[in-house]
Amino acid sequence: MARIAGVDLPREKRLEIALTYIYGIGPTKAMDTCVGSRVSPATKVRDLTDEEIVKIRDWIGSNYRVEGDLRREVNQNIKRKVEIGSYQGLRHRRGLPVHGQRTHTNARTRKGPKKQTVAGKKKATGKKG
């Protein structure tokens, strides 16, 4: 079983697809990794030799920031924006979309499930009798 950057790669997939299971590696970086480490992207993960796995692991370690380090960096960036009170930080704090998307409709992923409005509901007054 190939384990790279703390992730078990799926054995039945081609290498270029399996590498995208690592946080921080998409299709382009996966292809660059295959070319840079001189391993065929069409090779199934189960057919990789230990030598090839070490080559890929070293290439990724020296060229990319992935998994824990990348997650930590992203979280620190968000925390910094929230602390300095930037516009993006406010959007993060309020749980709204950050990159300028509309919120009148849509944005349900960030805003959560729709809140049902009740027609004709009055606010309770403090008077009795």
mmCIF file of C-alpha atoms in Angstrom:
data_model
loop_
_atom_site.group_PDB
_atom_site.id
_atom_site.type_symbol
_atom_site.label_atom_id
_atom_site.label_comp_id
_atom_site.label_asym_id
_atom_site.label_seq_id
_atom_site.Cartn_x
_atom_site.Cartn_y
_atom_site.Cartn_z
ATOM 1 C CA MET A 1 0.000 0.000 0.000
ATOM 2 C CA ALA A 2 1.384 3.382 -1.014
ATOM 3 C CA ARG A 3 1.356 5.919 1.790
ATOM 4 C CA ILE A 4 2.427 9.420 0.823
ATOM 5 C CA ALA A 5 2.162 12.531 3.041
ATOM 6 C CA GLY A 6 0.124 10.558 5.568
ATOM 7 C CA VAL A 7 -2.505 9.495 3.003
ATOM 8 C CA ASP A 8 -3.144 5.936 1.814
ATOM 9 C CA LEU A 9 -3.498 6.106 -1.940
ATOM 10 C CA PRO A 10 -6.261 3.946 -3.487
ATOM 11 C CA ARG A 11 -4.602 0.850 -4.969
ATOM 12 C CA GLU A 12 -6.807 0.394 -8.037
ATOM 13 C CA LYS A 13 -6.459 3.913 -9.447
ATOM 14 C CA ARG A 14 -3.885 5.337 -11.822
ATOM 15 C CA LEU A 15 -1.125 7.325 -10.150
ATOM 16 C CA GLU A 16 -2.147 10.701 -11.603
ATOM 17 C CA ILE A 17 -5.653 10.277 -10.131
ATOM 18 C CA ALA A 18 -4.551 8.726 -6.832
ATOM 19 C CA LEU A 19 -2.209 11.629 -6.058
ATOM 20 C CA THR A 20 -5.186 14.031 -6.053
ATOM 21 C CA TYR A 21 -6.376 12.324 -2.858
ATOM 22 C CA ILE A 22 -3.619 14.264 -1.072
ATOM 23 C CA TYR A 23 -4.809 17.653 0.243
ATOM 24 C CA GLY A 24 -3.053 20.342 -1.774
ATOM 25 C CA ILE A 25 -2.435 18.282 -4.913
ATOM 26 C CA GLY A 26 -4.807 18.660 -7.841
ATOM 27 C CA PRO A 27 -4.620 17.275 -11.376
ATOM 28 C CA THR A 28 -1.900 19.681 -12.563
ATOM 29 C CA LYS A 29 0.397 19.156 -9.576
ATOM 30 C CA ALA A 30 -0.196 15.394 -9.831
ATOM 31 C CA MET A 31 1.036 15.398 -13.442
ATOM 32 C CA ASP A 32 4.000 17.625 -12.527
ATOM 33 C CA THR A 33 4.871 15.182 -9.742
ATOM 34 C CA CYS A 34 4.786 12.209 -12.121
ATOM 35 C CA VAL A 35 6.987 14.008 -14.655
ATOM 36 C CA GLY A 36 9.375 15.344 -12.006
ATOM 37 C CA SER A 37 9.828 12.007 -10.278
ATOM 38 C CA ARG A 38 10.038 10.170 -13.636
ATOM 39 C CA VAL A 39 7.195 7.762 -12.878
ATOM 40 C CA SER A 40 4.536 6.992 -15.488
ATOM 41 C CA PRO A 41 1.197 8.635 -14.606
ATOM 42 C CA ALA A 42 -0.638 5.665 -16.143
ATOM 43 C CA THR A 43 0.849 3.223 -13.611
ATOM 44 C CA LYS A 44 -1.649 1.754 -11.166
ATOM 45 C CA VAL A 45 -0.762 2.424 -7.532
ATOM 46 C CA ARG A 46 -0.645 -1.310 -6.764
ATOM 47 C CA ASP A 47 2.102 -1.727 -9.410
ATOM 48 C CA LEU A 48 4.426 0.934 -7.968
ATOM 49 C CA THR A 49 7.756 -0.271 -6.627
ATOM 50 C CA ASP A 50 9.068 0.879 -3.259
ATOM 51 C CA GLU A 51 11.749 2.840 -5.111
ATOM 52 C CA GLU A 52 9.133 4.756 -7.132
ATOM 53 C CA ILE A 53 7.080 5.503 -4.012
ATOM 54 C CA VAL A 54 10.171 6.946 -2.319
ATOM 55 C CA LYS A 55 10.894 9.093 -5.417
ATOM 56 C CA ILE A 56 7.327 10.466 -5.404
ATOM 57 C CA ARG A 57 7.386 11.063 -1.632
ATOM 58 C CA ASP A 58 10.688 12.957 -1.870
ATOM 59 C CA TRP A 59 9.489 15.025 -4.849
ATOM 60 C CA ILE A 60 6.290 16.070 -3.083
ATOM 61 C CA GLY A 61 8.141 16.791 0.164
ATOM 62 C CA SER A 62 10.679 19.053 -1.522
ATOM 63 C CA ASN A 63 8.364 20.894 -3.955
ATOM 64 C CA TYR A 64 4.915 21.250 -2.373
ATOM 65 C CA ARG A 65 3.330 22.102 0.941
ATOM 66 C CA VAL A 66 0.605 19.491 1.501
ATOM 67 C CA GLU A 67 -1.741 18.027 4.123
ATOM 68 C CA GLY A 68 -1.086 19.233 7.711
ATOM 69 C CA ASP A 69 1.282 22.078 6.869
ATOM 70 C CA LEU A 70 -1.028 23.451 4.179
ATOM 71 C CA ARG A 71 -4.155 23.147 6.357
ATOM 72 C CA ARG A 72 -2.338 24.932 9.195
ATOM 73 C CA GLU A 73 -1.212 27.733 6.882
ATOM 74 C CA VAL A 74 -4.721 28.236 5.457
ATOM 75 C CA ASN A 75 -6.250 28.340 8.948
ATOM 76 C CA GLN A 76 -3.633 30.843 10.112
ATOM 77 C CA ASN A 77 -4.381 33.072 7.117
ATOM 78 C CA ILE A 78 -8.103 33.011 7.895
ATOM 79 C CA LYS A 79 -7.469 33.679 11.594
ATOM 80 C CA ARG A 80 -5.196 36.632 10.715
ATOM 81 C CA LYS A 81 -7.864 38.175 8.462
ATOM 82 C CA VAL A 82 -10.494 37.779 11.189
ATOM 83 C CA GLU A 83 -8.215 39.385 13.808
ATOM 84 C CA ILE A 84 -7.263 42.410 11.714
ATOM 85 C CA GLY A 85 -10.920 42.977 10.842
ATOM 86 C CA SER A 86 -10.537 42.912 7.070
ATOM 87 C CA TYR A 87 -13.617 42.558 4.881
ATOM 88 C CA GLN A 88 -12.793 38.925 4.183
ATOM 89 C CA GLY A 89 -12.311 38.357 7.916
ATOM 90 C CA LEU A 90 -15.776 39.780 8.624
ATOM 91 C CA ARG A 91 -17.296 37.466 6.008
ATOM 92 C CA HIS A 92 -15.557 34.496 7.625
ATOM 93 C CA ARG A 93 -16.741 35.565 11.091
ATOM 94 C CA ARG A 94 -20.359 35.906 9.924
ATOM 95 C CA GLY A 95 -20.285 32.621 8.029
ATOM 96 C CA LEU A 96 -21.048 34.242 4.665
ATOM 97 C CA PRO A 97 -19.396 33.764 1.255
ATOM 98 C CA VAL A 98 -16.001 35.457 1.093
ATOM 99 C CA HIS A 99 -15.351 35.854 -2.623
ATOM 100 C CA GLY A 100 -18.145 38.209 -3.672
ATOM 101 C CA GLN A 101 -20.892 35.705 -4.456
ATOM 102 C CA ARG A 102 -24.516 36.791 -4.229
ATOM 103 C CA THR A 103 -26.416 35.949 -1.055
ATOM 104 C CA HIS A 104 -29.950 37.115 -1.857
ATOM 105 C CA THR A 105 -30.513 33.653 -3.263
ATOM 106 C CA ASN A 106 -28.082 30.728 -3.052
ATOM 107 C CA ALA A 107 -25.091 30.624 -0.640
ATOM 108 C CA ARG A 108 -26.827 27.831 1.290
ATOM 109 C CA THR A 109 -23.556 26.008 1.862
ATOM 110 C CA ARG A 110 -22.176 28.883 3.940
ATOM 111 C CA LYS A 111 -25.460 30.132 5.434
ATOM 112 C CA GLY A 112 -26.870 26.728 6.382
ATOM 113 C CA PRO A 113 -30.435 25.479 5.940
ATOM 114 C CA LYS A 114 -33.132 27.997 5.097
ATOM 115 C CA LYS A 115 -34.903 29.568 8.073
ATOM 116 C CA GLN A 116 -38.673 29.334 7.667
ATOM 117 C CA THR A 117 -40.562 32.581 8.065
ATOM 118 C CA VAL A 118 -43.906 32.471 9.850
ATOM 119 C CA ALA A 119 -46.551 34.714 8.304
ATOM 120 C CA GLY A 120 -48.522 36.952 10.675
ATOM 121 C CA LYS A 121 -46.481 36.198 13.784
ATOM 122 C CA LYS A 122 -46.440 39.178 16.156
ATOM 123 C CA LYS A 123 -43.829 39.917 18.767
ATOM 124 C CA ALA A 124 -44.970 39.256 22.314
ATOM 125 C CA THR A 125 -45.617 42.411 24.326
ATOM 126 C CA GLY A 126 -44.760 42.681 27.999
ATOM 127 C CA LYS A 127 -48.378 43.618 29.032
ATOM 128 C CA LYS A 128 -50.685 41.180 30.779
ATOM 129 C CA GLY A 129 -54.430 41.371 30.974
#
